[in-house]
PDB file of C-alpha atoms in Angstrom:
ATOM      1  CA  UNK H 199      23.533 -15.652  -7.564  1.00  0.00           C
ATOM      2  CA  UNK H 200      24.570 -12.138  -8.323  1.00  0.00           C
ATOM      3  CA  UNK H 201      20.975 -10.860  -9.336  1.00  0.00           C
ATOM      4  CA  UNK H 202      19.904 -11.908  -5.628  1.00  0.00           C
ATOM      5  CA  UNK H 203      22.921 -10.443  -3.554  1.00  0.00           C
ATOM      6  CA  UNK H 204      22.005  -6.974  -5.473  1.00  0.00           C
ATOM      7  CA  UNK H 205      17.990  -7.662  -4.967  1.00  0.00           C
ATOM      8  CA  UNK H 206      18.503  -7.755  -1.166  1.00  0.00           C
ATOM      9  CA  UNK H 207      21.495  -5.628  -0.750  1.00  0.00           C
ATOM     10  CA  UNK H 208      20.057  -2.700  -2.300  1.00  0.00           C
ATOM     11  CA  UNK H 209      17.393  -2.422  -0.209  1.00  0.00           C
ATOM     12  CA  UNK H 210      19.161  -3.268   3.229  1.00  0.00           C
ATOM     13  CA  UNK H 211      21.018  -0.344   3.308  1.00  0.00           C
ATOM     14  CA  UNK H 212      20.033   2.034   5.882  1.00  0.00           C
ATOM     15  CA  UNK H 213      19.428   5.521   5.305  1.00  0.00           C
ATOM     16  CA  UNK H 214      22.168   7.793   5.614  1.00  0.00           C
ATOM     17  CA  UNK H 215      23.917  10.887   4.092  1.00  0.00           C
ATOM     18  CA  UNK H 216      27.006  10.829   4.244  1.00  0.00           C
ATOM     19  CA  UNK H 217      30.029  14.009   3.872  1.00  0.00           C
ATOM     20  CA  UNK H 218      31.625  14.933   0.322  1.00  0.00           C
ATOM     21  CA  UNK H 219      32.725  11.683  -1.608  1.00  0.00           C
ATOM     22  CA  UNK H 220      30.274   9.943   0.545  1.00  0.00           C
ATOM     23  CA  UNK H 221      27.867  11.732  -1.148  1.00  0.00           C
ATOM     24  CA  UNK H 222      29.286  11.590  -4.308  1.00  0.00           C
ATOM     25  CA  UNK H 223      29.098   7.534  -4.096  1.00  0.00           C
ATOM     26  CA  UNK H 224      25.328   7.404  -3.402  1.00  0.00           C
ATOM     27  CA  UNK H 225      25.026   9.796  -6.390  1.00  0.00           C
ATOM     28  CA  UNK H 226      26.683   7.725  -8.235  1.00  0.00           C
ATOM     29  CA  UNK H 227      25.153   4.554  -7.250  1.00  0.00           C
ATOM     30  CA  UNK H 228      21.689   6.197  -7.027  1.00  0.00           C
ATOM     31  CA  UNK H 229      22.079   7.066 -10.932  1.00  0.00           C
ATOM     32  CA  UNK H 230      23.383   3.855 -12.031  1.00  0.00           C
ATOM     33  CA  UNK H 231      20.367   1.860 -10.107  1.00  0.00           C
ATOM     34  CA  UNK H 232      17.816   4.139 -12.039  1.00  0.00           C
ATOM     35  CA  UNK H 233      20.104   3.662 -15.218  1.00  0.00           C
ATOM     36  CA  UNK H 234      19.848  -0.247 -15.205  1.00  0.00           C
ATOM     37  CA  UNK H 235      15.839  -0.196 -13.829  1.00  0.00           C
ATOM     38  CA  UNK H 236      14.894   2.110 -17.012  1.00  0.00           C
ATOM     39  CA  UNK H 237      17.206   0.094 -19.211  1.00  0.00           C
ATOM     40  CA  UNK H 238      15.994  -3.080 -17.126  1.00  0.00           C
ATOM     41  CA  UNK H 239      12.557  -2.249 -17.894  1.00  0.00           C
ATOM     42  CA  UNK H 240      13.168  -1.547 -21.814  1.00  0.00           C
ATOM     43  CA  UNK H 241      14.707  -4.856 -22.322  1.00  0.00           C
ATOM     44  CA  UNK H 242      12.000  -6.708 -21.032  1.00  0.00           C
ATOM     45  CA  UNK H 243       9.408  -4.783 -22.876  1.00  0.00           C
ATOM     46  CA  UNK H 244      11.477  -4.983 -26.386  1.00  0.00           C
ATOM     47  CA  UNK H 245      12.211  -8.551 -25.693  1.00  0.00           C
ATOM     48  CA  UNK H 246       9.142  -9.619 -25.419  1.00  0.00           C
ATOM     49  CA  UNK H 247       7.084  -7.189 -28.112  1.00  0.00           C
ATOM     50  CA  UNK H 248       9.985  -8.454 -31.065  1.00  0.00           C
ATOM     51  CA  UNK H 249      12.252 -10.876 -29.615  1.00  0.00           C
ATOM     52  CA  UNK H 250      14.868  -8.820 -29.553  1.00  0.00           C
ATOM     53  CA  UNK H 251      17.938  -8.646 -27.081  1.00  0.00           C
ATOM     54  CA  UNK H 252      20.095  -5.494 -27.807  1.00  0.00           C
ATOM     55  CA  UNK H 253      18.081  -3.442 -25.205  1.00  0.00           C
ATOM     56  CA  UNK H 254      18.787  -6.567 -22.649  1.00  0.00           C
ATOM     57  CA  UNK H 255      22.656  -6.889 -23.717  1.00  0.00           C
ATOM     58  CA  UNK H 256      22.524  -2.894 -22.997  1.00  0.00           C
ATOM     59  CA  UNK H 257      21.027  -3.733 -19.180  1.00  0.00           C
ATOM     60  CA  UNK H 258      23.597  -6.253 -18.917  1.00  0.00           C
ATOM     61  CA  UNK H 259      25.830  -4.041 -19.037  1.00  0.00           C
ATOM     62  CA  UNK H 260      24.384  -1.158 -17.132  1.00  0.00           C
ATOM     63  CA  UNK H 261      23.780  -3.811 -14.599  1.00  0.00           C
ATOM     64  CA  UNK H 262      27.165  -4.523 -13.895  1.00  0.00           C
ATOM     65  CA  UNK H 263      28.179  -0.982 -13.577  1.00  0.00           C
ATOM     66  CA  UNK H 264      25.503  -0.830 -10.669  1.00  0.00           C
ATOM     67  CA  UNK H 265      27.412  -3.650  -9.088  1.00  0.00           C
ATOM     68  CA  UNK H 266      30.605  -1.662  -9.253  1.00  0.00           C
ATOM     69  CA  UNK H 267      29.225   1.501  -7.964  1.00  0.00           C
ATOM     70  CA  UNK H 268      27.853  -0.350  -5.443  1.00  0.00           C
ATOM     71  CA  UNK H 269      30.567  -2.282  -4.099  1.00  0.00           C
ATOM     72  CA  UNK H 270      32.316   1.586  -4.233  1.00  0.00           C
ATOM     73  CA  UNK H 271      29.591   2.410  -2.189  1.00  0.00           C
ATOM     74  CA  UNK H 272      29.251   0.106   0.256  1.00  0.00           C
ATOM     75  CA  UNK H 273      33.283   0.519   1.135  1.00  0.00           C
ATOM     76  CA  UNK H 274      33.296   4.394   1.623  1.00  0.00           C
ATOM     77  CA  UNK H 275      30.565   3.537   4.267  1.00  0.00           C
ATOM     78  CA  UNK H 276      32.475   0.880   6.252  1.00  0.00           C
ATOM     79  CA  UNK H 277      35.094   3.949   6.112  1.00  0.00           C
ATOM     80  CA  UNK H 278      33.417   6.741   7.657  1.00  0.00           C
ATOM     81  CA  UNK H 279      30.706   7.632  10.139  1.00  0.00           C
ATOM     82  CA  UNK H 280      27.248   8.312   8.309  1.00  0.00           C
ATOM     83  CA  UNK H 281      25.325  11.821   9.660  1.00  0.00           C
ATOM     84  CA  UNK H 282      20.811  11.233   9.266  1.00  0.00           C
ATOM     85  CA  UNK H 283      20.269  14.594   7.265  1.00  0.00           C
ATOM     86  CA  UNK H 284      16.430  14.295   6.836  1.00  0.00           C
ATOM     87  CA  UNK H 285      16.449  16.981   3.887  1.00  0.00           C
ATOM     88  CA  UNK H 286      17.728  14.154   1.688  1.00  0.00           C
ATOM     89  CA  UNK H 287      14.884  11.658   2.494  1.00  0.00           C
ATOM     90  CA  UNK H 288      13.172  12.593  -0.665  1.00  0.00           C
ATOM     91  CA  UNK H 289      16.475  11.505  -2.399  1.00  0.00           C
ATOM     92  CA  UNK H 290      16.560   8.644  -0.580  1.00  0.00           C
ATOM     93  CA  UNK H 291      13.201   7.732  -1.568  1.00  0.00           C
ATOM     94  CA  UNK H 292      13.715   8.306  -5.250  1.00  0.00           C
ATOM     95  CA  UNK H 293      17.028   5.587  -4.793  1.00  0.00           C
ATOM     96  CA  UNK H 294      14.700   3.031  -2.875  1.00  0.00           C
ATOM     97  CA  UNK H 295      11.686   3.217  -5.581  1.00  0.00           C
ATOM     98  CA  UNK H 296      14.591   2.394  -8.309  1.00  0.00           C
ATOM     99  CA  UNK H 297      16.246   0.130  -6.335  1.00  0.00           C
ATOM    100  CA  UNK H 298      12.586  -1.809  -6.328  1.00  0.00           C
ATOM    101  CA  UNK H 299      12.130  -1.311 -10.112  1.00  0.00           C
ATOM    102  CA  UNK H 300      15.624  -2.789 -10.558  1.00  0.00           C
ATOM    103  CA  UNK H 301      14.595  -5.315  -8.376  1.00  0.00           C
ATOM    104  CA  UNK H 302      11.374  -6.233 -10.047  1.00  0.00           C
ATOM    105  CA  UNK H 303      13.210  -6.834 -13.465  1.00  0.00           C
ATOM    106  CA  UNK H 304      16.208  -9.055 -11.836  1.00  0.00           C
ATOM    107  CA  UNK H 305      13.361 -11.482 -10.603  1.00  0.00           C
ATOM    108  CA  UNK H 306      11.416 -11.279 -14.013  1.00  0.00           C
ATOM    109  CA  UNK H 307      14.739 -12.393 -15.644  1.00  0.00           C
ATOM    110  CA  UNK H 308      15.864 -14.659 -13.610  1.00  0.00           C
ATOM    111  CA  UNK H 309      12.360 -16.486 -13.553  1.00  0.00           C
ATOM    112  CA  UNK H 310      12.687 -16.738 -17.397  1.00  0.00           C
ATOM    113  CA  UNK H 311      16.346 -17.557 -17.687  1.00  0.00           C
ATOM    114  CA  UNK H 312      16.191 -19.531 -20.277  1.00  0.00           C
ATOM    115  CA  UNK H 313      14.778 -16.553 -22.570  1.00  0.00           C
ATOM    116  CA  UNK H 314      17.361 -13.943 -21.714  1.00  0.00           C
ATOM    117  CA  UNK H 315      20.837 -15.659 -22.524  1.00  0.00           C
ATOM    118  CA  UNK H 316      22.625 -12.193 -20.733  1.00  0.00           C
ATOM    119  CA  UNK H 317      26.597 -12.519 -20.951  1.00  0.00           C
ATOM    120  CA  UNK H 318      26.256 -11.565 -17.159  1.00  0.00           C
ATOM    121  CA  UNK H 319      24.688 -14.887 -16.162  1.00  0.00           C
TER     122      UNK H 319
END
């Protein structure tokens, strides 16, 4: 299931920073993860104060972006040699706490499937 290959891949990454675009991919993917966990967390809120699903369609969507970013990610790695730069732990940790909250809502909807018809599923 895609919600579990993202709920274990994001967080079995090790920590690395990595030169120019490298950089610019965990940017990117580090943005999109905290994109879909605040939208994430919005659609489960709204959903279940009115019953209403445009927030979740919106994490749907969000979602999959964070899938593509990653994937982008996860190939400019296999291409180059990663340098440990401990200055950007904080940034890493800031990814890793998203990457959690993201988490956290992927298991929350997948437990209640049935009430989140996503187009993604």
């Amino acid at each position: 299931m895609l919600a579990k290959f993202i709920a274990f891949s994001l967080l079995s990454a090790s920590f690395s920073v990595y030169a120019s675009s490298e950089k610019v991919m965990f940017e990117a993917h580090a943005s999109a993860v905290k994109l879909a966990a605040e939208l994430g967390e919005r659609c489960v809120a709204d959903f279940n104060a009115t019953g209403n699903k445009t927030q979740c369609q919106i994490y749907d969507d969000a979602l999959q972006k964070t899938v593509f970013t990653q994937r982008n990610w996860h190939k400019e790695i296999d291409r180059s040699q990663p340098a440990h730069l401990p200055s950007e732990q904080e940034e890493w940790d800031d990814f890793q706490k998203d990457a959690m909250r993201l988490n956290q809502t992927i298991m929350f909807i997948d437990a209640h499937e049935a009430d989140f018809p996503l187009p993604g599923k």
